[in-house]
Amino acid sequence: LGAKEGMEGKTDNMGLPLWLLCTGASIANFFLMDKDLRDQVNRRKDKLRMGYSDLVHKLALYLVAGMSVRSAFCLIGKSNELVGYACREMEAGLSEGTVYEHFGKRAGVREYVKLSTLLCQNLKKGNSTLLPRLQEESQRALTEQLHLPMHGRSCMSAKHWMYRNGS
């Protein structure tokens, strides 16, 4: 009986340290997952930036060939997930202007927002200035791409630049 009374009188002091350990691990896990998510978003943005000059170049080429902006955009969408999503929005009945705005916002990259603005302005003002502006944007984007850090970029970028510029 005396041994039982001694055990009942003691309290378990492990509850608080265990609770603190679990809380700390949960907070650390939250921040690690947040960093991982930020890294994924940054990799996606880098990938979008790398493909931007090709996107604008193709769009300009299709317009020179006589295609409408919408047709050229949707043709590009067959090989570009972001553009393809925008084309499916148009097929679902959203207006071109709304789709182009969504496209820029969805990308979350300055260059794509600029492209979406050019496309929206084209709808309002007409096609007369779009092609020269797209050609200028294509050259600017290609020059900027060549100055991006090399990670994720192949040697094909330099060859592609030489090809596009007639070198």
PDB file of C-alpha atoms in Angstrom:
ATOM      1  CA  LEU A   1       0.000   0.000   0.000  1.00  0.00           C
ATOM      2  CA  GLY A   2       2.837   2.413   0.787  1.00  0.00           C
ATOM      3  CA  ALA A   3       4.384   1.939  -2.651  1.00  0.00           C
ATOM      4  CA  LYS A   4       1.093   2.769  -4.367  1.00  0.00           C
ATOM      5  CA  GLU A   5       0.662   5.980  -2.450  1.00  0.00           C
ATOM      6  CA  GLY A   6       4.131   7.117  -3.466  1.00  0.00           C
ATOM      7  CA  MET A   7       3.380   6.621  -7.180  1.00  0.00           C
ATOM      8  CA  GLU A   8       0.022   8.416  -7.054  1.00  0.00           C
ATOM      9  CA  GLY A   9       1.506  11.506  -5.449  1.00  0.00           C
ATOM     10  CA  LYS A  10       4.033  12.104  -8.277  1.00  0.00           C
ATOM     11  CA  THR A  11       3.000  14.106 -11.321  1.00  0.00           C
ATOM     12  CA  ASP A  12       4.200  13.468 -14.856  1.00  0.00           C
ATOM     13  CA  ASN A  13       6.522  16.317 -15.838  1.00  0.00           C
ATOM     14  CA  MET A  14       6.983  15.089 -19.431  1.00  0.00           C
ATOM     15  CA  GLY A  15       3.735  16.624 -20.763  1.00  0.00           C
ATOM     16  CA  LEU A  16       4.976  20.191 -21.180  1.00  0.00           C
ATOM     17  CA  PRO A  17       8.341  19.353 -22.841  1.00  0.00           C
ATOM     18  CA  LEU A  18       6.597  16.891 -25.166  1.00  0.00           C
ATOM     19  CA  TRP A  19       3.964  19.502 -26.070  1.00  0.00           C
ATOM     20  CA  LEU A  20       6.692  22.110 -26.739  1.00  0.00           C
ATOM     21  CA  LEU A  21       8.634  19.629 -28.882  1.00  0.00           C
ATOM     22  CA  CYS A  22       5.558  18.788 -30.987  1.00  0.00           C
ATOM     23  CA  THR A  23       4.611  22.451 -31.371  1.00  0.00           C
ATOM     24  CA  GLY A  24       8.153  23.366 -32.411  1.00  0.00           C
ATOM     25  CA  ALA A  25       8.286  20.523 -34.932  1.00  0.00           C
ATOM     26  CA  SER A  26       4.954  21.619 -36.402  1.00  0.00           C
ATOM     27  CA  ILE A  27       6.142  25.201 -36.794  1.00  0.00           C
ATOM     28  CA  ALA A  28       9.429  24.084 -38.363  1.00  0.00           C
ATOM     29  CA  ASN A  29       7.535  21.806 -40.761  1.00  0.00           C
ATOM     30  CA  PHE A  30       5.258  24.696 -41.766  1.00  0.00           C
ATOM     31  CA  PHE A  31       8.204  26.933 -42.655  1.00  0.00           C
ATOM     32  CA  LEU A  32      10.033  24.157 -44.511  1.00  0.00           C
ATOM     33  CA  MET A  33       6.926  23.420 -46.583  1.00  0.00           C
ATOM     34  CA  ASP A  34       6.484  27.137 -47.248  1.00  0.00           C
ATOM     35  CA  LYS A  35      10.074  27.389 -48.501  1.00  0.00           C
ATOM     36  CA  ASP A  36       9.539  24.349 -50.726  1.00  0.00           C
ATOM     37  CA  LEU A  37       6.423  25.937 -52.196  1.00  0.00           C
ATOM     38  CA  ARG A  38       8.262  29.218 -52.840  1.00  0.00           C
ATOM     39  CA  ASP A  39      11.040  27.264 -54.567  1.00  0.00           C
ATOM     40  CA  GLN A  40       8.483  25.514 -56.792  1.00  0.00           C
ATOM     41  CA  VAL A  41       6.861  28.834 -57.696  1.00  0.00           C
ATOM     42  CA  ASN A  42      10.259  30.369 -58.519  1.00  0.00           C
ATOM     43  CA  ARG A  43      11.200  27.379 -60.712  1.00  0.00           C
ATOM     44  CA  ARG A  44       7.879  27.736 -62.557  1.00  0.00           C
ATOM     45  CA  LYS A  45       8.460  31.462 -63.106  1.00  0.00           C
ATOM     46  CA  ASP A  46      11.989  30.789 -64.380  1.00  0.00           C
ATOM     47  CA  LYS A  47      10.612  28.200 -66.798  1.00  0.00           C
ATOM     48  CA  LEU A  48       7.983  30.662 -68.034  1.00  0.00           C
ATOM     49  CA  ARG A  49      10.614  33.367 -68.526  1.00  0.00           C
ATOM     50  CA  MET A  50      12.767  30.956 -70.534  1.00  0.00           C
ATOM     51  CA  GLY A  51       9.884  30.149 -72.876  1.00  0.00           C
ATOM     52  CA  TYR A  52       8.602  33.690 -73.251  1.00  0.00           C
ATOM     53  CA  SER A  53      10.760  34.785 -76.195  1.00  0.00           C
ATOM     54  CA  ASP A  54       9.727  31.695 -78.179  1.00  0.00           C
ATOM     55  CA  LEU A  55       6.066  32.315 -77.387  1.00  0.00           C
ATOM     56  CA  VAL A  56       6.175  35.922 -78.582  1.00  0.00           C
ATOM     57  CA  HIS A  57       8.269  34.994 -81.617  1.00  0.00           C
ATOM     58  CA  LYS A  58       5.798  32.286 -82.679  1.00  0.00           C
ATOM     59  CA  LEU A  59       2.871  34.622 -82.165  1.00  0.00           C
ATOM     60  CA  ALA A  60       4.515  37.261 -84.378  1.00  0.00           C
ATOM     61  CA  LEU A  61       5.345  34.677 -87.068  1.00  0.00           C
ATOM     62  CA  TYR A  62       1.776  33.387 -87.171  1.00  0.00           C
ATOM     63  CA  LEU A  63       0.458  36.942 -87.460  1.00  0.00           C
ATOM     64  CA  VAL A  64       2.855  37.646 -90.348  1.00  0.00           C
ATOM     65  CA  ALA A  65       1.526  34.473 -91.986  1.00  0.00           C
ATOM     66  CA  GLY A  66      -1.960  35.995 -91.856  1.00  0.00           C
ATOM     67  CA  MET A  67      -3.506  34.234 -88.891  1.00  0.00           C
ATOM     68  CA  SER A  68      -5.780  36.045 -86.474  1.00  0.00           C
ATOM     69  CA  VAL A  69      -4.467  36.652 -82.970  1.00  0.00           C
ATOM     70  CA  ARG A  70      -6.977  34.212 -81.518  1.00  0.00           C
ATOM     71  CA  SER A  71      -6.102  31.464 -84.027  1.00  0.00           C
ATOM     72  CA  ALA A  72      -2.361  31.983 -83.560  1.00  0.00           C
ATOM     73  CA  PHE A  73      -2.737  32.025 -79.788  1.00  0.00           C
ATOM     74  CA  CYS A  74      -4.708  28.767 -79.792  1.00  0.00           C
ATOM     75  CA  LEU A  75      -2.289  27.104 -82.214  1.00  0.00           C
ATOM     76  CA  ILE A  76       0.512  27.919 -79.770  1.00  0.00           C
ATOM     77  CA  GLY A  77      -1.735  26.568 -77.010  1.00  0.00           C
ATOM     78  CA  LYS A  78      -1.438  23.068 -78.470  1.00  0.00           C
ATOM     79  CA  SER A  79       2.161  22.954 -77.256  1.00  0.00           C
ATOM     80  CA  ASN A  80       2.040  25.407 -74.355  1.00  0.00           C
ATOM     81  CA  GLU A  81       0.063  24.491 -71.234  1.00  0.00           C
ATOM     82  CA  LEU A  82      -0.532  28.044 -70.039  1.00  0.00           C
ATOM     83  CA  VAL A  83      -1.717  29.253 -73.445  1.00  0.00           C
ATOM     84  CA  GLY A  84      -3.730  26.061 -73.906  1.00  0.00           C
ATOM     85  CA  TYR A  85      -5.605  26.732 -70.678  1.00  0.00           C
ATOM     86  CA  ALA A  86      -6.438  30.226 -71.944  1.00  0.00           C
ATOM     87  CA  CYS A  87      -7.739  28.792 -75.224  1.00  0.00           C
ATOM     88  CA  ARG A  88      -9.968  26.376 -73.353  1.00  0.00           C
ATOM     89  CA  GLU A  89     -11.373  29.379 -71.469  1.00  0.00           C
ATOM     90  CA  MET A  90     -12.241  30.994 -74.822  1.00  0.00           C
ATOM     91  CA  GLU A  91     -13.836  27.769 -76.020  1.00  0.00           C
ATOM     92  CA  ALA A  92     -15.899  27.754 -72.817  1.00  0.00           C
ATOM     93  CA  GLY A  93     -17.324  31.151 -73.748  1.00  0.00           C
ATOM     94  CA  LEU A  94     -15.159  33.726 -71.968  1.00  0.00           C
ATOM     95  CA  SER A  95     -14.352  36.835 -73.993  1.00  0.00           C
ATOM     96  CA  GLU A  96     -10.901  37.187 -75.536  1.00  0.00           C
ATOM     97  CA  GLY A  97     -10.109  40.246 -73.430  1.00  0.00           C
ATOM     98  CA  THR A  98     -11.000  38.467 -70.207  1.00  0.00           C
ATOM     99  CA  VAL A  99      -8.987  35.416 -71.238  1.00  0.00           C
ATOM    100  CA  TYR A 100      -5.906  37.495 -72.061  1.00  0.00           C
ATOM    101  CA  GLU A 101      -6.165  39.249 -68.688  1.00  0.00           C
ATOM    102  CA  HIS A 102      -6.473  35.896 -66.901  1.00  0.00           C
ATOM    103  CA  PHE A 103      -3.498  34.623 -68.910  1.00  0.00           C
ATOM    104  CA  GLY A 104      -1.221  37.409 -67.651  1.00  0.00           C
ATOM    105  CA  LYS A 105      -2.407  37.098 -64.056  1.00  0.00           C
ATOM    106  CA  ARG A 106      -2.164  33.304 -64.069  1.00  0.00           C
ATOM    107  CA  ALA A 107       1.433  33.438 -65.279  1.00  0.00           C
ATOM    108  CA  GLY A 108       2.374  35.869 -62.527  1.00  0.00           C
ATOM    109  CA  VAL A 109       5.415  36.990 -64.510  1.00  0.00           C
ATOM    110  CA  ARG A 110       5.948  40.575 -65.645  1.00  0.00           C
ATOM    111  CA  GLU A 111       6.649  39.611 -69.263  1.00  0.00           C
ATOM    112  CA  TYR A 112       3.398  37.682 -69.610  1.00  0.00           C
ATOM    113  CA  VAL A 113       1.429  40.517 -68.034  1.00  0.00           C
ATOM    114  CA  LYS A 114       2.932  42.827 -70.653  1.00  0.00           C
ATOM    115  CA  LEU A 115       1.956  40.409 -73.431  1.00  0.00           C
ATOM    116  CA  SER A 116      -1.584  40.147 -72.095  1.00  0.00           C
ATOM    117  CA  THR A 117      -1.763  43.954 -72.043  1.00  0.00           C
ATOM    118  CA  LEU A 118      -0.602  44.110 -75.680  1.00  0.00           C
ATOM    119  CA  LEU A 119      -3.233  41.549 -76.673  1.00  0.00           C
ATOM    120  CA  CYS A 120      -5.990  43.404 -74.814  1.00  0.00           C
ATOM    121  CA  GLN A 121      -4.976  46.725 -76.380  1.00  0.00           C
ATOM    122  CA  ASN A 122      -5.070  45.035 -79.770  1.00  0.00           C
ATOM    123  CA  LEU A 123      -8.696  44.101 -79.192  1.00  0.00           C
ATOM    124  CA  LYS A 124      -9.551  47.711 -78.385  1.00  0.00           C
ATOM    125  CA  LYS A 125      -7.400  49.574 -80.932  1.00  0.00           C
ATOM    126  CA  GLY A 126      -7.047  47.072 -83.766  1.00  0.00           C
ATOM    127  CA  ASN A 127      -4.240  45.065 -85.289  1.00  0.00           C
ATOM    128  CA  SER A 128      -2.229  47.851 -86.942  1.00  0.00           C
ATOM    129  CA  THR A 129       0.382  48.276 -84.193  1.00  0.00           C
ATOM    130  CA  LEU A 130       0.367  44.790 -82.690  1.00  0.00           C
ATOM    131  CA  LEU A 131       2.800  43.118 -85.085  1.00  0.00           C
ATOM    132  CA  PRO A 132       5.586  45.728 -84.783  1.00  0.00           C
ATOM    133  CA  ARG A 133       5.150  45.762 -81.016  1.00  0.00           C
ATOM    134  CA  LEU A 134       5.303  41.949 -80.862  1.00  0.00           C
ATOM    135  CA  GLN A 135       8.444  41.933 -82.996  1.00  0.00           C
ATOM    136  CA  GLU A 136      10.061  44.502 -80.697  1.00  0.00           C
ATOM    137  CA  GLU A 137       8.942  42.497 -77.656  1.00  0.00           C
ATOM    138  CA  SER A 138      10.344  39.318 -79.198  1.00  0.00           C
ATOM    139  CA  GLN A 139      13.768  40.904 -79.698  1.00  0.00           C
ATOM    140  CA  ARG A 140      13.751  42.440 -76.224  1.00  0.00           C
ATOM    141  CA  ALA A 141      12.721  39.131 -74.662  1.00  0.00           C
ATOM    142  CA  LEU A 142      15.400  37.191 -76.523  1.00  0.00           C
ATOM    143  CA  THR A 143      18.088  39.668 -75.487  1.00  0.00           C
ATOM    144  CA  GLU A 144      16.874  39.515 -71.901  1.00  0.00           C
ATOM    145  CA  GLN A 145      16.798  35.702 -72.003  1.00  0.00           C
ATOM    146  CA  LEU A 146      20.431  35.621 -73.034  1.00  0.00           C
ATOM    147  CA  HIS A 147      21.265  37.571 -69.885  1.00  0.00           C
ATOM    148  CA  LEU A 148      19.392  35.206 -67.552  1.00  0.00           C
ATOM    149  CA  PRO A 149      21.475  32.909 -65.342  1.00  0.00           C
ATOM    150  CA  MET A 150      22.554  29.728 -67.125  1.00  0.00           C
ATOM    151  CA  HIS A 151      20.747  27.270 -64.814  1.00  0.00           C
ATOM    152  CA  GLY A 152      17.942  25.645 -66.729  1.00  0.00           C
ATOM    153  CA  ARG A 153      19.148  27.030 -70.058  1.00  0.00           C
ATOM    154  CA  SER A 154      20.791  24.890 -72.691  1.00  0.00           C
ATOM    155  CA  CYS A 155      23.310  25.762 -75.364  1.00  0.00           C
ATOM    156  CA  MET A 156      20.404  25.666 -77.792  1.00  0.00           C
ATOM    157  CA  SER A 157      19.392  29.129 -76.613  1.00  0.00           C
ATOM    158  CA  ALA A 158      22.489  30.711 -78.136  1.00  0.00           C
ATOM    159  CA  LYS A 159      22.097  28.689 -81.361  1.00  0.00           C
ATOM    160  CA  HIS A 160      18.425  29.633 -81.492  1.00  0.00           C
ATOM    161  CA  TRP A 161      19.325  33.296 -81.024  1.00  0.00           C
ATOM    162  CA  MET A 162      21.872  33.102 -83.854  1.00  0.00           C
ATOM    163  CA  TYR A 163      19.288  31.430 -86.105  1.00  0.00           C
ATOM    164  CA  ARG A 164      16.589  33.991 -85.325  1.00  0.00           C
ATOM    165  CA  ASN A 165      18.948  36.881 -85.935  1.00  0.00           C
ATOM    166  CA  GLY A 166      20.384  35.564 -89.196  1.00  0.00           C
ATOM    167  CA  SER A 167      23.900  34.962 -87.860  1.00  0.00           C
TER     168      SER A 167
END
